[in-house]
PDB file of C-alpha atoms in Angstrom:
ATOM      1  CA  MET A 127     111.637 116.826 149.135  1.00 39.00           C
ATOM      2  CA  ASN A 128     109.387 114.661 147.379  1.00 44.00           C
ATOM      3  CA  HIS A 129     107.371 114.788 150.963  1.00 54.00           C
ATOM      4  CA  TYR A 130     106.933 117.014 153.565  1.00 69.00           C
ATOM      5  CA  VAL A 131     106.621 115.796 157.722  1.00 74.00           C
ATOM      6  CA  THR A 132     103.345 114.478 158.431  1.00 79.00           C
ATOM      7  CA  GLY A 133     100.662 114.397 161.791  1.00 85.00           C
ATOM      8  CA  ALA A 134     101.234 110.674 162.154  1.00 87.00           C
ATOM      9  CA  VAL A 135     105.281 111.019 162.183  1.00 88.00           C
ATOM     10  CA  ILE A 136     105.221 113.626 164.636  1.00 90.00           C
ATOM     11  CA  LYS A 137     102.683 111.888 167.056  1.00 91.00           C
ATOM     12  CA  ARG A 138     104.681 108.354 166.694  1.00 90.00           C
ATOM     13  CA  LEU A 139     107.759 110.102 167.617  1.00 90.00           C
ATOM     14  CA  ARG A 140     106.313 112.248 170.543  1.00 91.00           C
ATOM     15  CA  GLU A 141     104.336 109.831 172.142  1.00 92.00           C
ATOM     16  CA  ALA A 142     108.085 107.051 171.169  1.00 90.00           C
ATOM     17  CA  LYS A 143     109.616 109.889 173.383  1.00 89.00           C
ATOM     18  CA  GLY A 144     106.666 110.045 176.165  1.00 93.00           C
ATOM     19  CA  MET A 145     105.773 113.493 175.572  1.00 93.00           C
ATOM     20  CA  THR A 146     102.700 115.042 175.771  1.00 94.00           C
ATOM     21  CA  GLN A 147     101.595 117.515 173.239  1.00 94.00           C
ATOM     22  CA  ALA A 148     102.037 120.283 175.606  1.00 94.00           C
ATOM     23  CA  GLU A 149     105.229 119.238 176.278  1.00 94.00           C
ATOM     24  CA  LEU A 150     106.703 118.834 172.862  1.00 94.00           C
ATOM     25  CA  ALA A 151     104.727 122.614 172.437  1.00 92.00           C
ATOM     26  CA  GLU A 152     106.606 123.817 175.010  1.00 94.00           C
ATOM     27  CA  LYS A 153     109.841 122.903 173.851  1.00 92.00           C
ATOM     28  CA  ILE A 154     109.268 124.106 171.340  1.00 92.00           C
ATOM     29  CA  ASP A 155     107.456 127.977 171.830  1.00 90.00           C
ATOM     30  CA  VAL A 156     104.263 126.537 170.237  1.00 90.00           C
ATOM     31  CA  SER A 157     100.634 126.053 171.517  1.00 90.00           C
ATOM     32  CA  PRO A 158      99.618 122.658 172.504  1.00 91.00           C
ATOM     33  CA  LYS A 159      96.531 123.290 170.509  1.00 91.00           C
ATOM     34  CA  THR A 160      99.232 124.192 167.144  1.00 90.00           C
ATOM     35  CA  VAL A 161     100.480 120.602 167.890  1.00 92.00           C
ATOM     36  CA  SER A 162      96.687 118.832 168.022  1.00 91.00           C
ATOM     37  CA  LYS A 163      95.999 120.495 164.260  1.00 88.00           C
ATOM     38  CA  TRP A 164      99.882 118.823 163.155  1.00 89.00           C
ATOM     39  CA  GLU A 165      98.727 115.462 164.363  1.00 90.00           C
ATOM     40  CA  THR A 166      95.456 115.396 163.306  1.00 88.00           C
ATOM     41  CA  ALA A 167      96.226 116.589 160.069  1.00 83.00           C
ATOM     42  CA  LYS A 168      94.677 120.567 160.230  1.00 83.00           C
ATOM     43  CA  GLY A 169      97.489 122.176 159.682  1.00 82.00           C
ATOM     44  CA  LEU A 170     101.283 121.757 159.096  1.00 81.00           C
ATOM     45  CA  PRO A 171     104.883 122.827 160.523  1.00 86.00           C
ATOM     46  CA  ASP A 172     106.459 125.935 159.439  1.00 83.00           C
ATOM     47  CA  ILE A 173     109.825 125.414 157.687  1.00 81.00           C
ATOM     48  CA  SER A 174     111.515 127.443 160.258  1.00 84.00           C
ATOM     49  CA  LEU A 175     110.073 124.957 163.260  1.00 88.00           C
ATOM     50  CA  LEU A 176     111.235 121.907 161.224  1.00 87.00           C
ATOM     51  CA  ASP A 177     115.187 122.431 163.230  1.00 89.00           C
ATOM     52  CA  PRO A 178     113.418 122.776 166.422  1.00 91.00           C
ATOM     53  CA  LEU A 179     111.185 119.831 166.319  1.00 91.00           C
ATOM     54  CA  ALA A 180     113.779 117.131 165.220  1.00 88.00           C
ATOM     55  CA  ALA A 181     115.621 118.875 168.180  1.00 90.00           C
ATOM     56  CA  ALA A 182     112.945 118.300 170.041  1.00 92.00           C
ATOM     57  CA  LEU A 183     112.040 114.659 168.684  1.00 90.00           C
ATOM     58  CA  ASP A 184     115.662 113.693 168.810  1.00 87.00           C
ATOM     59  CA  VAL A 185     115.841 112.717 165.190  1.00 85.00           C
ATOM     60  CA  SER A 186     117.084 114.438 162.247  1.00 81.00           C
ATOM     61  CA  VAL A 187     115.423 117.055 160.196  1.00 81.00           C
ATOM     62  CA  MET A 188     115.849 114.441 157.693  1.00 77.00           C
ATOM     63  CA  GLU A 189     114.208 111.326 159.430  1.00 77.00           C
ATOM     64  CA  LEU A 190     111.581 113.907 160.552  1.00 82.00           C
ATOM     65  CA  MET A 191     110.401 114.245 157.187  1.00 79.00           C
ATOM     66  CA  SER A 192     110.616 110.672 155.947  1.00 74.00           C
ATOM     67  CA  GLY A 193     109.381 109.013 158.965  1.00 72.00           C
ATOM     68  CA  ASN A 194     111.819 106.573 159.251  1.00 68.00           C
ATOM     69  CA  THR A 195     113.943 106.862 162.731  1.00 62.00           C
ATOM     70  CA  VAL A 196     117.483 105.553 161.971  1.00 57.00           C
ATOM     71  CA  VAL A 197     118.777 103.170 165.000  1.00 53.00           C
ATOM     72  CA  ASN A 198     123.021 102.947 165.336  1.00 50.00           C
ATOM     73  CA  ARG A 199     122.847  99.442 165.658  1.00 50.00           C
ATOM     74  CA  ASN A 200     126.533  99.361 164.313  1.00 47.00           C
ATOM     75  CA  VAL A 201     128.099  99.813 167.056  1.00 47.00           C
ATOM     76  CA  SER A 202     131.177  98.194 166.682  1.00 48.00           C
ATOM     77  CA  ALA A 203     131.821 100.451 163.417  1.00 56.00           C
ATOM     78  CA  ASN A 204     132.105  97.297 160.650  1.00 68.00           C
ATOM     79  CA  MET A 205     132.718  98.737 157.864  1.00 73.00           C
ATOM     80  CA  LEU A 206     131.231  95.388 155.833  1.00 72.00           C
ATOM     81  CA  ARG A 207     127.792  96.585 157.218  1.00 79.00           C
ATOM     82  CA  SER A 208     128.266  99.709 154.514  1.00 84.00           C
ATOM     83  CA  ARG A 209     125.253 101.396 152.580  1.00 89.00           C
ATOM     84  CA  LEU A 210     126.513 102.759 149.193  1.00 92.00           C
ATOM     85  CA  TYR A 211     124.019 104.900 147.629  1.00 93.00           C
ATOM     86  CA  VAL A 212     124.386 107.046 144.159  1.00 93.00           C
ATOM     87  CA  CYS A 213     122.513 110.257 143.124  1.00 91.00           C
ATOM     88  CA  PRO A 214     120.602 109.342 140.016  1.00 88.00           C
ATOM     89  CA  VAL A 215     121.148 113.419 139.285  1.00 88.00           C
ATOM     90  CA  CYS A 216     124.456 114.541 139.404  1.00 90.00           C
ATOM     91  CA  GLY A 217     126.082 111.000 140.589  1.00 89.00           C
ATOM     92  CA  ASN A 218     127.203 111.732 143.746  1.00 92.00           C
ATOM     93  CA  ILE A 219     128.481 108.484 145.279  1.00 94.00           C
ATOM     94  CA  LEU A 220     127.829 108.142 149.525  1.00 93.00           C
ATOM     95  CA  HIS A 221     128.393 106.432 151.781  1.00 91.00           C
ATOM     96  CA  ALA A 222     127.216 105.165 155.336  1.00 89.00           C
ATOM     97  CA  MET A 223     128.245 102.475 157.814  1.00 82.00           C
ATOM     98  CA  GLY A 224     125.089 101.331 158.711  1.00 77.00           C
ATOM     99  CA  GLU A 225     121.582 102.558 158.176  1.00 75.00           C
ATOM    100  CA  ALA A 226     120.541 106.152 157.593  1.00 80.00           C
ATOM    101  CA  VAL A 227     118.620 108.301 155.438  1.00 82.00           C
ATOM    102  CA  ILE A 228     120.857 109.807 152.788  1.00 87.00           C
ATOM    103  CA  SER A 229     119.424 112.229 150.397  1.00 87.00           C
ATOM    104  CA  CYS A 230     121.234 114.106 148.097  1.00 89.00           C
ATOM    105  CA  CYS A 231     119.420 116.824 144.874  1.00 88.00           C
ATOM    106  CA  GLY A 232     116.410 116.547 146.902  1.00 82.00           C
ATOM    107  CA  VAL A 233     115.794 112.985 146.496  1.00 84.00           C
ATOM    108  CA  THR A 234     115.866 110.449 149.056  1.00 83.00           C
ATOM    109  CA  LEU A 235     118.193 107.793 148.466  1.00 87.00           C
ATOM    110  CA  PRO A 236     117.585 103.823 148.959  1.00 89.00           C
ATOM    111  CA  PRO A 237     120.959 101.519 149.766  1.00 90.00           C
ATOM    112  CA  LEU A 238     122.380  99.903 146.746  1.00 92.00           C
ATOM    113  CA  ASP A 239     121.730  96.264 146.965  1.00 91.00           C
ATOM    114  CA  ALA A 240     124.548  94.676 145.452  1.00 91.00           C
ATOM    115  CA  GLU A 241     124.154  91.455 143.208  1.00 89.00           C
ATOM    116  CA  GLU A 242     126.695  88.900 142.057  1.00 87.00           C
ATOM    117  CA  ALA A 243     128.521  90.111 138.553  1.00 86.00           C
ATOM    118  CA  ASP A 244     127.542  88.354 135.395  1.00 87.00           C
ATOM    119  CA  ASP A 245     129.592  88.054 132.611  1.00 87.00           C
ATOM    120  CA  ALA A 246     129.227  91.619 131.187  1.00 87.00           C
ATOM    121  CA  HIS A 247     130.188  93.114 134.407  1.00 90.00           C
ATOM    122  CA  ARG A 248     133.369  90.326 135.001  1.00 93.00           C
ATOM    123  CA  VAL A 249     135.943  92.083 137.046  1.00 95.00           C
ATOM    124  CA  THR A 250     139.903  90.457 137.616  1.00 95.00           C
ATOM    125  CA  VAL A 251     142.748  91.135 140.245  1.00 94.00           C
ATOM    126  CA  GLU A 252     146.178  90.921 139.648  1.00 95.00           C
ATOM    127  CA  ASN A 253     148.968  91.002 142.356  1.00 92.00           C
ATOM    128  CA  VAL A 254     151.343  93.833 141.364  1.00 91.00           C
ATOM    129  CA  GLU A 255     153.914  94.651 143.814  1.00 88.00           C
ATOM    130  CA  ASP A 256     152.562  94.802 147.114  1.00 89.00           C
ATOM    131  CA  GLU A 257     148.837  95.993 145.783  1.00 93.00           C
ATOM    132  CA  GLN A 258     146.025  94.379 143.027  1.00 94.00           C
ATOM    133  CA  PHE A 259     145.367  95.714 140.083  1.00 96.00           C
ATOM    134  CA  VAL A 260     141.768  95.622 139.480  1.00 96.00           C
ATOM    135  CA  VAL A 261     140.069  95.660 135.952  1.00 96.00           C
ATOM    136  CA  ALA A 262     135.914  95.728 135.162  1.00 95.00           C
ATOM    137  CA  HIS A 263     135.975  94.247 131.224  1.00 93.00           C
ATOM    138  CA  HIS A 264     133.553  96.689 130.932  1.00 92.00           C
ATOM    139  CA  PRO A 265     133.054  99.330 128.707  1.00 91.00           C
ATOM    140  CA  MET A 266     133.050 102.920 129.478  1.00 94.00           C
ATOM    141  CA  THR A 267     130.939 104.741 127.614  1.00 93.00           C
ATOM    142  CA  LYS A 268     129.222 108.541 127.745  1.00 91.00           C
ATOM    143  CA  GLN A 269     126.183 106.527 128.131  1.00 91.00           C
ATOM    144  CA  HIS A 270     127.109 102.476 130.168  1.00 92.00           C
ATOM    145  CA  TYR A 271     130.152 102.727 132.495  1.00 94.00           C
ATOM    146  CA  ILE A 272     131.484 102.119 135.660  1.00 95.00           C
ATOM    147  CA  SER A 273     131.429 104.952 137.744  1.00 95.00           C
ATOM    148  CA  PHE A 274     133.552 103.470 140.987  1.00 96.00           C
ATOM    149  CA  LEU A 275     135.220 101.056 141.832  1.00 96.00           C
ATOM    150  CA  ALA A 276     135.467  99.736 145.811  1.00 95.00           C
ATOM    151  CA  TYR A 277     137.524  97.214 148.105  1.00 94.00           C
ATOM    152  CA  VAL A 278     135.748  97.363 152.185  1.00 90.00           C
ATOM    153  CA  THR A 279     137.097  95.113 154.567  1.00 87.00           C
ATOM    154  CA  SER A 280     135.869  95.487 158.484  1.00 82.00           C
ATOM    155  CA  ASP A 281     137.605  98.388 159.701  1.00 84.00           C
ATOM    156  CA  LYS A 282     138.272 100.057 155.899  1.00 88.00           C
ATOM    157  CA  LEU A 283     136.762 101.305 152.744  1.00 90.00           C
ATOM    158  CA  GLN A 284     139.180 102.252 149.785  1.00 94.00           C
ATOM    159  CA  LEU A 285     137.140 104.027 146.776  1.00 95.00           C
ATOM    160  CA  VAL A 286     137.876 105.031 143.548  1.00 96.00           C
ATOM    161  CA  LYS A 287     135.662 107.539 141.408  1.00 95.00           C
ATOM    162  CA  LEU A 288     136.014 106.521 137.391  1.00 95.00           C
ATOM    163  CA  TYR A 289     134.670 108.112 134.576  1.00 91.00           C
ATOM    164  CA  PRO A 290     133.316 107.368 131.347  1.00 90.00           C
ATOM    165  CA  GLU A 291     136.508 108.487 129.130  1.00 87.00           C
ATOM    166  CA  GLY A 292     138.888 106.359 131.289  1.00 92.00           C
ATOM    167  CA  ASN A 293     139.677 102.669 131.723  1.00 94.00           C
ATOM    168  CA  ALA A 294     137.512 100.786 134.473  1.00 95.00           C
ATOM    169  CA  GLU A 295     141.119  99.754 136.450  1.00 95.00           C
ATOM    170  CA  CYS A 296     142.315 100.732 139.487  1.00 95.00           C
ATOM    171  CA  ARG A 297     144.895  99.804 142.798  1.00 95.00           C
ATOM    172  CA  PHE A 298     144.337  98.737 145.751  1.00 94.00           C
ATOM    173  CA  ARG A 299     146.264  97.050 148.861  1.00 91.00           C
ATOM    174  CA  PHE A 300     143.737  94.252 149.956  1.00 87.00           C
ATOM    175  CA  ARG A 301     144.784  93.532 153.447  1.00 84.00           C
ATOM    176  CA  GLY A 302     142.342  90.790 155.344  1.00 80.00           C
ATOM    177  CA  ALA A 303     139.013  89.512 154.116  1.00 85.00           C
ATOM    178  CA  GLY A 304     136.498  92.064 152.135  1.00 88.00           C
ATOM    179  CA  TYR A 305     134.394  92.733 149.674  1.00 91.00           C
ATOM    180  CA  LEU A 306     135.295  94.832 145.916  1.00 94.00           C
ATOM    181  CA  TYR A 307     132.301  96.501 144.819  1.00 95.00           C
ATOM    182  CA  TRP A 308     131.854  98.191 141.499  1.00 95.00           C
ATOM    183  CA  TYR A 309     129.022 100.072 140.147  1.00 95.00           C
ATOM    184  CA  CYS A 310     127.934 100.256 136.355  1.00 93.00           C
ATOM    185  CA  ASN A 311     125.130 102.714 135.663  1.00 91.00           C
ATOM    186  CA  ARG A 312     122.742 100.969 134.129  1.00 88.00           C
ATOM    187  CA  HIS A 313     122.987  97.274 135.867  1.00 91.00           C
ATOM    188  CA  GLY A 314     123.746  98.701 139.865  1.00 92.00           C
ATOM    189  CA  LEU A 315     126.128  97.392 141.858  1.00 94.00           C
ATOM    190  CA  MET A 316     128.111  94.005 141.864  1.00 94.00           C
ATOM    191  CA  ARG A 317     129.829  92.636 144.355  1.00 93.00           C
ATOM    192  CA  ARG A 318     132.456  89.989 144.639  1.00 93.00           C
ATOM    193  CA  LYS A 319     134.226  88.358 148.084  1.00 90.00           C
ATOM    194  CA  VAL A 320     137.932  88.575 148.253  1.00 88.00           C
TER     195      VAL A 320
END
C-alpha cells in the first residue's frame, strides 16, 4: 500500500460513531492508552488489528487506510452513476456502481473521468441485425491501443476487453438511452451518448 492508517483517521471515525477511546479499545481488545497513542501519533496499530478496527468503526480496511469513507448515496442502483477504474500496473478493469475505494496491485485507483472524444479517438456505430457494431478508429499497437469498449444504461453494463493484437471493435445490444465508453491506454477514458 502507498500509505498506512493514521491516528487522525481513527479519531475522526471513532468520534463520528460517538464512541469514546475506552469503548473502541474494548471492542478490539486493546487498552484505552493504546487507542490514545494511535490518535496522538505516538504509535500505529499492528496490522493484525486492522480488520477488527475497521469492523469496530463500520468501515472497510481500504476506507480505514485511505481515510476516505464511502457513503452509498446510490440507493436506486442507477448504472449511469458507474465508475470505471484501470490499474496502471496490470491493466485490470474494475467497475463500481458509485463511490468506492478501489485498489489493485497495491495502488489505490482514482475513478476515470470521461472526456468527449477527439478525431484521433473517433468511434462509429452501425446497426447489424439486432445489434450495434461499434468500431473505434484507433491504431492497435502494443504501445498505444484501446483497452476496452463499454455500453452503460440505467440498468446494465456491457463491457468488452480488447487486446493490442486485435481490432478495436465489438457488438453490443443497445437497449434504451445510455453511454458508450472506450479507454485509450495513453489518453484515458472517452464517452459518447447513444
